Amino acid sequence: MRIKFLIHDLDYEELTDYRKLYKYLKKRLIDGKMTYIFLDEIQNVTDFPKVLDSLYIKKNIDIYVTGSNAYMLSSEIATMISGRYIQIEMLPLSFKEYMESTGSMNDRGIKYAEYLQNSSFPFTLELKNQPDEIRDYLEGIYNTIVVKDIINRKKITDTMMLKSVLRFVFDNIGNPLSSKKIADTMTSEGRKIDTKTVEKYLEAFSESYIIYQAKRYNIKGKQYLKTLEKYYIVDIGMRYMLLGSRQADAGHVLENIVYLELLRRGYDVYVGKINSYEVDFVAQNKKGTVYFQVALTVQDENTLLRELRPLQAIRDHYPKIILTMDEEPEEQYEGIRRINARDWLLGIVD
């Protein structure tokens, strides 16, 4: 038997009380029969770990829960249900998944542009390139995350300032940032804000999975650095919705797409520092490390040399890759591979 419902459905609003939810579920259990329980947006239930804990000790129950912010992963909750769950973090569609969902792997240049502008959220495929409907949908997601999740949960009073900080981060994907730099820049533009408030907002954005922080890593010293991290966002379509299309920023947009793809492939991802150079991504997993530079094009020789130097400065034997949008066959430069980014995103090359 399966028990499945949406907690945010008004028909079940009273079940956001953990006692009532537990009683509701317990009544529907049948002794000796396997029961599968599916609970969506479980973080909306007060003290929900108590429900899971009580159900866990009963026989013949398999429980699946979903949630859309980092409260699901907080240390307090992890302690309460430690050792009794498997965690799966989800991201929007990859470019490969997007292409497959359209039913054709052709016209990848056109579909890449659609993937960026129309969004990587799966439901936008149902809207079939209807810009107004897609925009309304993305605005709905944005308002749900910012208003319902962040403002209400964190009890934010200055909603305009919160949105201004989020727009600033969206506008600066792939740029080194610090709380102080954000506060100083916004204050100089007449929007006075202190560093601690910026830190609070950035933490809230990260907890809601609307942004991701890539910390810096000293490759030579093998140390994690605490300053000038970079931020990437969950969906480029949402950025277009907020800021409009900015062709001059296409390099950082590609960087954002690559960052999310590395997360999907199970890597921990950092921004590398080697001597005076920056490596776009240091991707680490149990198998080892891969270094990435990301550039729109390296057809200009000076640009190619600029992208090669950081990788050439690394004195180990882990793979080193430059990803570009240049539609040319793969090349190697003393062991450093230059690969077409779309080929890599589609899994045509590793």
XYZ file of C-alpha atoms in Angstrom:
350
model
C 0.000 0.000 0.000
C 1.119 3.572 -0.665
C 0.288 6.696 1.330
C 0.984 9.816 -0.703
C -0.129 13.450 -0.458
C 1.209 16.998 -0.729
C 1.619 18.662 2.644
C 1.245 22.136 1.119
C -2.180 21.140 -0.308
C -4.819 23.077 1.683
C -6.857 19.886 1.989
C -4.142 18.622 4.326
C -3.225 21.895 6.035
C -3.962 20.588 9.534
C -1.353 17.870 9.008
C 1.442 20.423 9.319
C 1.059 19.651 13.037
C 3.346 16.669 13.604
C 0.964 14.976 16.074
C -1.950 15.102 13.624
C 0.257 13.911 10.782
C 1.452 10.948 12.813
C -2.112 9.984 13.798
C -3.251 10.306 10.168
C -0.498 7.996 8.952
C -0.769 5.512 11.803
C -4.498 5.000 11.128
C -3.723 3.937 7.571
C -1.088 1.332 8.383
C -2.092 -2.300 7.934
C -0.403 -4.913 10.132
C 1.711 -7.365 8.193
C 1.460 -5.396 4.954
C 4.258 -3.312 3.406
C 3.408 0.395 3.316
C 5.186 3.080 1.272
C 4.805 6.641 2.540
C 5.606 9.659 0.322
C 5.679 13.112 1.954
C 6.435 16.219 -0.130
C 7.774 19.499 1.348
C 8.144 17.840 4.742
C 9.940 20.885 6.183
C 6.530 22.565 6.444
C 5.601 20.151 9.236
C 6.622 21.367 12.679
C 9.062 18.919 14.336
C 8.716 16.492 11.425
C 11.734 14.362 12.553
C 9.572 13.149 15.452
C 7.117 11.694 12.929
C 9.879 10.001 10.953
C 11.490 8.686 14.122
C 8.223 7.145 15.333
C 7.443 5.582 11.957
C 10.956 4.229 11.554
C 10.656 1.872 14.519
C 7.540 0.229 13.031
C 7.790 -2.781 10.745
C 7.005 -2.915 7.023
C 7.288 0.819 6.361
C 9.348 2.524 3.645
C 9.362 6.336 3.881
C 10.285 8.877 1.176
C 10.366 12.572 2.036
C 11.254 15.630 -0.044
C 12.073 19.187 0.908
C 13.319 22.313 -0.797
C 15.671 23.991 1.648
C 18.666 23.225 3.814
C 16.608 22.997 6.997
C 16.133 19.404 5.834
C 19.890 18.924 6.200
C 20.501 20.858 9.425
C 22.776 19.282 12.022
C 19.928 19.124 14.542
C 17.730 17.060 12.229
C 20.640 14.923 11.054
C 21.338 14.047 14.699
C 17.711 13.082 15.346
C 17.485 10.666 12.413
C 21.186 9.789 12.144
C 21.942 6.482 10.444
C 18.351 5.933 9.364
C 18.186 7.757 6.061
C 19.781 8.051 2.642
C 20.062 11.617 1.344
C 19.709 12.447 -2.367
C 20.237 16.080 -3.409
C 18.476 17.130 -6.610
C 19.380 19.763 -9.197
C 17.393 21.064 -12.195
C 17.892 19.394 -15.569
C 21.381 19.049 -16.987
C 21.883 20.124 -20.600
C 21.941 16.450 -21.613
C 18.660 15.777 -19.783
C 17.145 18.878 -21.374
C 18.163 17.730 -24.864
C 16.822 14.220 -24.251
C 13.538 15.651 -22.949
C 12.984 17.544 -26.211
C 13.014 14.224 -28.081
C 15.983 15.096 -30.298
C 19.732 15.493 -29.844
C 19.966 17.737 -32.939
C 20.259 21.545 -33.126
C 22.244 21.651 -29.914
C 23.307 25.271 -30.431
C 19.689 26.446 -30.570
C 18.704 24.197 -27.681
C 21.600 25.406 -25.549
C 20.294 28.974 -25.951
C 16.787 27.780 -25.045
C 18.184 25.875 -22.059
C 19.707 29.080 -20.728
C 16.834 31.434 -21.402
C 13.850 29.148 -20.827
C 15.279 27.623 -17.650
C 16.497 24.186 -16.609
C 13.474 23.557 -14.385
C 11.662 20.537 -15.885
C 8.169 22.050 -15.995
C 9.286 24.740 -18.458
C 9.458 22.002 -21.119
C 5.686 21.685 -20.789
C 5.338 25.380 -21.620
C 6.923 24.810 -25.056
C 8.820 28.072 -25.564
C 5.999 30.350 -24.425
C 8.021 33.269 -22.981
C 5.218 34.877 -20.982
C 4.138 31.609 -19.358
C 7.746 30.640 -18.623
C 8.407 34.032 -17.052
C 5.289 33.727 -14.868
C 6.394 30.258 -13.783
C 9.921 31.424 -12.886
C 8.546 34.438 -11.026
C 6.390 32.018 -9.063
C 9.422 29.932 -8.082
C 11.386 33.070 -7.209
C 8.599 34.458 -5.047
C 8.091 31.118 -3.326
C 11.775 30.831 -2.445
C 12.347 34.473 -1.520
C 9.035 35.322 0.129
C 7.673 32.074 1.547
C 10.926 30.321 2.325
C 13.531 32.952 3.160
C 11.566 36.003 4.345
C 9.062 34.074 6.441
C 11.425 31.417 7.782
C 14.239 33.841 8.598
C 11.848 36.629 9.671
C 13.461 39.177 7.330
C 12.028 42.681 7.751
C 13.786 44.588 4.941
C 12.516 42.614 1.954
C 13.711 45.157 -0.610
C 17.284 44.969 0.674
C 17.172 41.169 0.664
C 16.079 41.180 -2.980
C 18.769 43.754 -3.830
C 21.489 41.514 -2.390
C 20.147 38.529 -4.319
C 20.112 40.536 -7.559
C 23.702 41.611 -6.849
C 24.798 37.982 -6.471
C 22.879 36.976 -9.613
C 24.620 39.802 -11.469
C 28.065 38.682 -10.281
C 28.126 34.931 -10.823
C 31.673 33.689 -11.220
C 33.212 36.833 -9.710
C 35.186 36.699 -6.446
C 32.937 38.090 -3.720
C 32.967 38.668 0.003
C 30.308 39.949 2.373
C 32.353 43.119 2.859
C 32.715 43.694 -0.877
C 28.961 43.314 -1.384
C 28.168 45.613 1.557
C 30.683 48.258 0.452
C 29.473 48.230 -3.167
C 25.807 48.477 -2.259
C 26.442 51.178 0.356
C 28.401 53.235 -2.174
C 25.371 53.007 -4.482
C 23.112 54.447 -1.794
C 21.767 51.158 -0.398
C 23.372 51.086 3.044
C 23.867 47.611 4.495
C 26.366 46.132 6.949
C 28.545 43.052 6.479
C 26.736 40.922 9.074
C 23.397 41.452 7.339
C 24.914 40.450 3.992
C 26.337 37.311 5.619
C 22.894 36.484 7.024
C 21.286 36.917 3.607
C 23.923 34.840 1.798
C 23.466 32.048 4.316
C 19.692 32.152 3.759
C 20.123 32.020 -0.044
C 22.461 29.035 0.263
C 20.101 27.232 2.631
C 17.315 27.609 0.087
C 19.524 26.281 -2.732
C 19.025 29.340 -4.892
C 22.788 29.995 -4.830
C 25.860 27.805 -4.312
C 29.134 28.917 -2.771
C 32.441 27.771 -4.275
C 35.225 28.283 -1.755
C 38.825 28.893 -2.751
C 41.463 26.178 -2.484
C 45.228 26.679 -2.390
C 46.441 23.928 -4.719
C 50.098 24.183 -3.750
C 49.513 24.381 -0.001
C 46.485 22.052 -0.078
C 44.531 24.457 2.122
C 40.977 25.759 1.946
C 40.857 29.549 1.972
C 38.244 31.652 3.763
C 38.065 34.734 1.553
C 36.804 35.802 -1.868
C 34.647 32.804 -2.625
C 32.527 32.693 -5.773
C 28.798 32.179 -6.086
C 26.808 30.326 -8.724
C 23.043 30.128 -9.118
C 20.641 27.227 -9.445
C 19.140 28.282 -12.790
C 20.228 30.718 -15.496
C 16.650 31.176 -16.726
C 15.795 32.718 -13.368
C 18.718 35.108 -13.830
C 17.376 36.157 -17.242
C 13.989 36.693 -15.627
C 15.493 39.037 -13.011
C 18.225 40.801 -14.982
C 17.469 40.277 -18.667
C 19.836 38.798 -21.252
C 23.458 39.957 -21.006
C 25.501 38.644 -23.904
C 28.736 40.123 -22.551
C 28.406 37.807 -19.558
C 28.181 34.579 -21.576
C 31.526 33.337 -20.221
C 30.366 33.436 -16.609
C 27.072 31.835 -17.627
C 28.980 28.915 -19.175
C 31.065 28.730 -15.996
C 27.851 28.483 -13.969
C 26.560 25.641 -16.169
C 29.849 23.738 -15.791
C 29.857 24.241 -12.015
C 26.372 22.726 -11.640
C 27.288 19.836 -13.941
C 30.303 19.013 -11.776
C 28.018 18.902 -8.736
C 25.686 16.536 -10.615
C 28.622 14.269 -11.357
C 29.389 13.965 -7.669
C 32.331 16.325 -7.297
C 33.140 18.726 -4.504
C 34.003 21.898 -6.410
C 36.379 24.690 -5.416
C 38.016 27.703 -7.045
C 41.740 26.983 -7.296
C 44.667 29.245 -6.429
C 48.159 28.406 -7.664
C 50.854 31.050 -7.189
C 49.343 34.238 -8.667
C 46.957 32.324 -10.941
C 43.340 31.272 -10.525
C 42.014 27.916 -11.707
C 38.300 28.100 -12.442
C 37.448 24.765 -10.834
C 39.194 22.160 -8.731
C 36.829 19.165 -8.834
C 37.472 16.474 -6.234
C 35.924 13.091 -5.493
C 37.066 9.740 -4.107
C 38.833 8.905 -7.371
C 40.971 12.042 -7.347
C 41.038 15.555 -8.767
C 40.306 17.194 -12.123
C 41.232 20.813 -12.936
C 39.075 22.923 -15.250
C 39.416 26.222 -17.055
C 36.236 27.543 -18.714
C 36.282 30.071 -21.572
C 33.889 30.998 -24.371
C 36.685 30.799 -26.929
C 40.450 30.350 -27.044
C 40.879 30.985 -30.761
C 42.901 34.087 -29.955
C 46.430 32.928 -29.070
C 46.769 35.313 -26.124
C 43.516 34.020 -24.650
C 44.672 30.429 -25.083
C 47.962 31.171 -23.320
C 46.103 32.925 -20.490
C 43.912 29.865 -19.933
C 46.849 27.449 -20.144
C 49.138 29.191 -17.638
C 47.233 28.305 -14.438
C 47.021 24.642 -15.456
C 50.679 24.541 -16.486
C 51.625 25.845 -13.033
C 50.111 22.777 -11.337
C 52.785 20.145 -10.706
C 50.746 16.983 -10.380
C 49.443 14.381 -12.794
C 45.690 14.819 -12.390
C 43.679 15.598 -15.567
C 43.624 19.223 -16.710
C 40.913 20.413 -19.090
C 39.952 23.638 -20.876
C 36.258 23.782 -21.806
C 35.279 26.191 -24.582
C 32.415 26.765 -27.012
C 34.807 26.554 -29.983
C 33.442 24.010 -32.475
C 36.781 22.391 -33.238
C 38.210 18.893 -32.690
C 39.792 18.203 -29.317
C 43.392 19.357 -28.962
C 46.109 18.755 -26.392
C 48.809 21.105 -25.145
C 51.444 19.165 -23.213
C 48.783 16.944 -21.688
C 46.180 19.693 -21.170
C 43.025 18.864 -23.131
C 40.901 21.489 -24.892
C 37.357 20.147 -25.227
C 34.131 21.544 -26.636
C 31.930 22.408 -23.659
C 28.716 21.112 -25.221
C 30.393 17.764 -26.027
C 31.436 17.546 -22.388
C 28.007 18.553 -21.053
C 26.356 15.924 -23.267
C 28.784 13.227 -22.137
C 30.192 12.742 -25.638
C 33.667 13.206 -24.138
C 34.791 12.852 -20.530
